[in-house]
Amino acid sequence: MLSFWEDRSFLKFDLIVVGGGIVGLSTAIQFKKDRPNAKVLILERGVFPSGASTRNAGFACFGSLTEILDDLNTMKVEEVKNLVEKRYIGLRSIRGLFGDKALGYYSNGGFELITEQEEKYLDRMEYVNSILTPIFGEDVFSQVRDIQTFGFSDKVKYLVKNQFEGELDSGKFLELLWETAQLFKVKILTGALVENVDLDKKEVQVRNPIYQNRLDFSADKIAICTNAFAGDLIENLNIKPGRGLVMVSKPLKNKIPWNGSFHYDMGYVYFRNIENRLLIGGGRNLDIKAEETTKNEVNPTIKAYLSRLSEEVILPNENLEFEYEWTGIMGFGENKKPVIQLLTEDIGIAARLGGMGVAIGWQTASELVALLEK
Ligand SMILES: Cc1cc2nc3c(=O)[nH]c(=O)nc-3n(C[C@H](O)[C@H](O)[C@H](O)COP(=O)(O)OP(=O)(O)OC[C@H]3O[C@@H](n4cnc5c(N)ncnc54)[C@H](O)[C@@H]3O)c2cc1C
């Protein structure tokens, strides 16, 4: 049973955001920025944000050459361009807002490893550059000449550099978003699993044993930012979960001879140097059906594949031992465009961020806020 005070002070809001990842926090901040007096609440099921945002690889990327070529198979040129531009704007916005130092951001560039079988993609580099030059003002992709200094195995025949990519510290990024939300007096409740969103009543139901298992929050507007888990609350969204594995080695004895964000196998595998450790992730394509899950478990086939790739191709002269391994869940659809739409006049959703939410998350939130403002 609720008290008079609880009912008056804790349950009614101007905006409720479901999900406290990059998109949820960015939505709350951008809504509140122009409405300092608005009461804004974030409901997050985890003790801290527990989706993809704190479990990713921290690549501030917007597509490797082969990924963009692949996107051109499922999207029109203008759509691909738009998506890349949004990622780039999103990235610029967070760098402008928080600063590179606070984000742990490094502009080391992105690199794609190209094998003999993938050589054909190099012929289309100029074309992709011509599509992207209007956004970046100059060529994005170029071929690296002194590839042997990277120390990869001879399976890697070519290296393509994206001069605009970078890497950041995902923990620092989320902390900055969280602190900024609190600075704006956004209320954040964690351990608050939303079980239902009533679109007609504009109510959100949270499971809680103290209140007969159910607490009803209501708001003028509701933003659903639960990414891969959005299908638990809203039907027919066309969002499939996709699990990703990340592993981080123990610090290496020898200095890793490269820095930057690296892509391999059409972007399905990615790796970077973090504090002279190898961070490697991906490999979902090896067992794609099994990885369409929201369960955070390690797939042994993928783990073995990433370990082998690390030792045989990436750092062939190192004795690697992995110290961390974790999985996170992404949201995918028939193409890489996030779902950003109104479900009713006052309830919107921004989800299905795929594998690029670090760059595009802020911009996605800004579009959701604009829709909710209409
Ligand atoms: C292994 C891995 C590696 C990745 N690497 C990169 C990368 O290097 N670069 C990049 O750009 N992107 C990467 N991504 C993708 C990126 O992390 C996501 O696109 C981004 O974090 C999505 O942000 P989000 O806020 O939409 O979703 P999420 O971070 O998933 O946030 C959703 C939040 O909603 C909460 N939630 C879910 N259901 C409920 C509910 N019913 N009630 C209350 N709360 C709920 C969750 O706990 C979660 O905190 C990676 C993802 C994974 C999994």
Short mmCIF file of C-alpha atoms and ligand atoms in Angstrom, two decimals, residues 18-25 43-46 48-61 170 174 192-195 225-230 232-233 242-246 270 272 281-282 326-331 350-361, ligand 1:
data_model
loop_
_atom_site.label_atom_id
_atom_site.label_comp_id
_atom_site.label_asym_id
_atom_site.label_seq_id
_atom_site.Cartn_x
_atom_site.Cartn_y
_atom_site.Cartn_z
CA VAL A 18 13.19 3.00 -19.38
CA GLY A 19 16.81 1.79 -19.59
CA GLY A 20 19.94 3.54 -18.34
CA GLY A 21 22.46 2.77 -21.09
CA ILE A 22 24.06 5.31 -23.43
CA VAL A 23 20.75 6.07 -25.14
CA GLY A 24 18.60 6.25 -21.99
CA LEU A 25 21.02 8.52 -20.12
CA LEU A 43 14.35 3.23 -14.50
CA GLU A 44 17.26 0.78 -14.89
CA ARG A 45 16.91 -2.93 -14.12
CA GLY A 46 20.58 -3.42 -13.15
CA PHE A 48 24.28 -0.05 -12.67
CA PRO A 49 23.62 0.10 -16.43
CA SER A 50 23.60 -3.57 -17.41
CA GLY A 51 23.16 -3.69 -21.16
CA ALA A 52 25.62 -3.30 -24.01
CA SER A 53 26.88 0.15 -22.98
CA THR A 54 29.17 -1.07 -20.21
CA ARG A 55 30.16 -4.29 -21.97
CA ASN A 56 31.37 -3.09 -25.35
CA ALA A 57 34.86 -2.63 -26.79
CA GLY A 58 34.89 1.18 -26.73
CA PHE A 59 35.43 1.61 -30.46
CA ALA A 60 34.39 5.08 -31.54
CA CYS A 61 33.79 3.83 -35.03
CA SER A 170 33.42 2.82 -22.01
CA LEU A 174 29.00 5.84 -18.90
CA ALA A 192 14.01 -1.30 -11.25
CA LEU A 193 12.93 -3.91 -13.79
CA VAL A 194 10.09 -2.55 -15.91
CA GLU A 195 7.68 -5.38 -16.64
CA CYS A 225 15.59 2.86 -24.43
CA THR A 226 16.13 -0.82 -23.72
CA ASN A 227 17.88 -1.69 -27.00
CA ALA A 228 18.07 -5.48 -27.47
CA PHE A 229 15.49 -6.02 -24.69
CA ALA A 230 12.84 -3.71 -26.18
CA ASP A 232 10.11 -7.70 -23.84
CA LEU A 233 8.00 -4.55 -23.53
CA GLY A 242 22.88 -10.61 -30.83
CA ARG A 243 25.42 -11.63 -28.22
CA GLY A 244 28.99 -10.38 -28.39
CA LEU A 245 32.05 -11.81 -26.62
CA VAL A 246 35.00 -9.66 -25.50
CA TYR A 270 37.65 -6.28 -33.56
CA ARG A 272 42.65 -2.92 -29.71
CA GLY A 281 35.94 -9.37 -29.43
CA GLY A 282 33.35 -10.54 -31.90
CA TRP A 326 32.49 -11.15 -20.81
CA THR A 327 29.48 -11.02 -23.08
CA GLY A 328 26.96 -8.30 -23.84
CA ILE A 329 23.78 -8.17 -25.89
CA MET A 330 23.27 -5.97 -28.95
CA GLY A 331 20.06 -5.28 -30.86
CA ALA A 350 15.05 4.44 -29.51
CA ALA A 351 16.55 0.98 -29.77
CA ARG A 352 18.39 -1.48 -32.04
CA LEU A 353 21.74 0.28 -31.96
CA GLY A 354 23.67 -2.67 -33.39
CA GLY A 355 27.42 -2.60 -32.87
CA MET A 356 27.92 1.16 -33.18
CA GLY A 357 26.08 2.67 -30.24
CA VAL A 358 29.15 4.41 -28.80
CA ALA A 359 29.25 6.81 -31.72
CA ILE A 360 25.57 6.99 -32.64
CA GLY A 361 23.98 6.77 -29.17
C1 LIG B 1 30.36 -7.16 -26.82
C2 LIG B 1 29.95 -5.85 -27.41
C3 LIG B 1 30.90 -5.04 -28.03
C4 LIG B 1 30.53 -3.82 -28.58
N1 LIG B 1 31.47 -3.00 -29.07
C5 LIG B 1 31.13 -1.78 -29.51
C6 LIG B 1 32.10 -0.86 -29.91
O1 LIG B 1 33.30 -1.11 -29.81
N2 LIG B 1 31.70 0.35 -30.40
C7 LIG B 1 30.38 0.67 -30.49
O2 LIG B 1 30.04 1.75 -30.98
N3 LIG B 1 29.44 -0.16 -30.05
C8 LIG B 1 29.77 -1.36 -29.57
N4 LIG B 1 28.81 -2.20 -29.11
C9 LIG B 1 27.42 -1.77 -29.19
C10 LIG B 1 27.07 -0.71 -28.15
O3 LIG B 1 27.54 -1.11 -26.89
C11 LIG B 1 25.54 -0.52 -28.15
O4 LIG B 1 25.11 -0.18 -29.44
C12 LIG B 1 25.11 0.57 -27.17
O5 LIG B 1 25.66 0.36 -25.91
C13 LIG B 1 23.60 0.58 -27.08
O6 LIG B 1 23.23 1.48 -26.07
P1 LIG B 1 21.74 1.45 -25.53
O7 LIG B 1 21.64 2.47 -24.46
O8 LIG B 1 20.79 1.54 -26.67
O9 LIG B 1 21.54 -0.02 -24.99
P2 LIG B 1 22.04 -0.75 -23.66
O10 LIG B 1 23.36 -0.32 -23.24
O11 LIG B 1 21.81 -2.20 -23.87
O12 LIG B 1 21.04 -0.18 -22.58
C14 LIG B 1 19.77 -0.70 -22.32
C15 LIG B 1 19.57 -0.62 -20.83
O13 LIG B 1 18.22 -0.98 -20.53
C16 LIG B 1 18.23 -1.77 -19.37
N5 LIG B 1 16.99 -2.58 -19.43
C17 LIG B 1 16.70 -3.55 -20.31
N6 LIG B 1 15.45 -4.00 -20.08
C18 LIG B 1 14.96 -3.28 -19.03
C19 LIG B 1 13.71 -3.28 -18.35
N7 LIG B 1 12.72 -4.09 -18.70
N8 LIG B 1 13.54 -2.42 -17.31
C20 LIG B 1 14.55 -1.55 -16.96
N9 LIG B 1 15.75 -1.53 -17.59
C21 LIG B 1 15.93 -2.37 -18.62
C22 LIG B 1 19.50 -2.60 -19.48
O14 LIG B 1 19.92 -3.09 -18.23
C23 LIG B 1 20.46 -1.59 -20.08
O15 LIG B 1 21.20 -0.89 -19.10
C24 LIG B 1 29.15 -3.41 -28.55
C25 LIG B 1 28.22 -4.21 -27.92
C26 LIG B 1 28.60 -5.42 -27.35
C27 LIG B 1 27.57 -6.26 -26.66
#
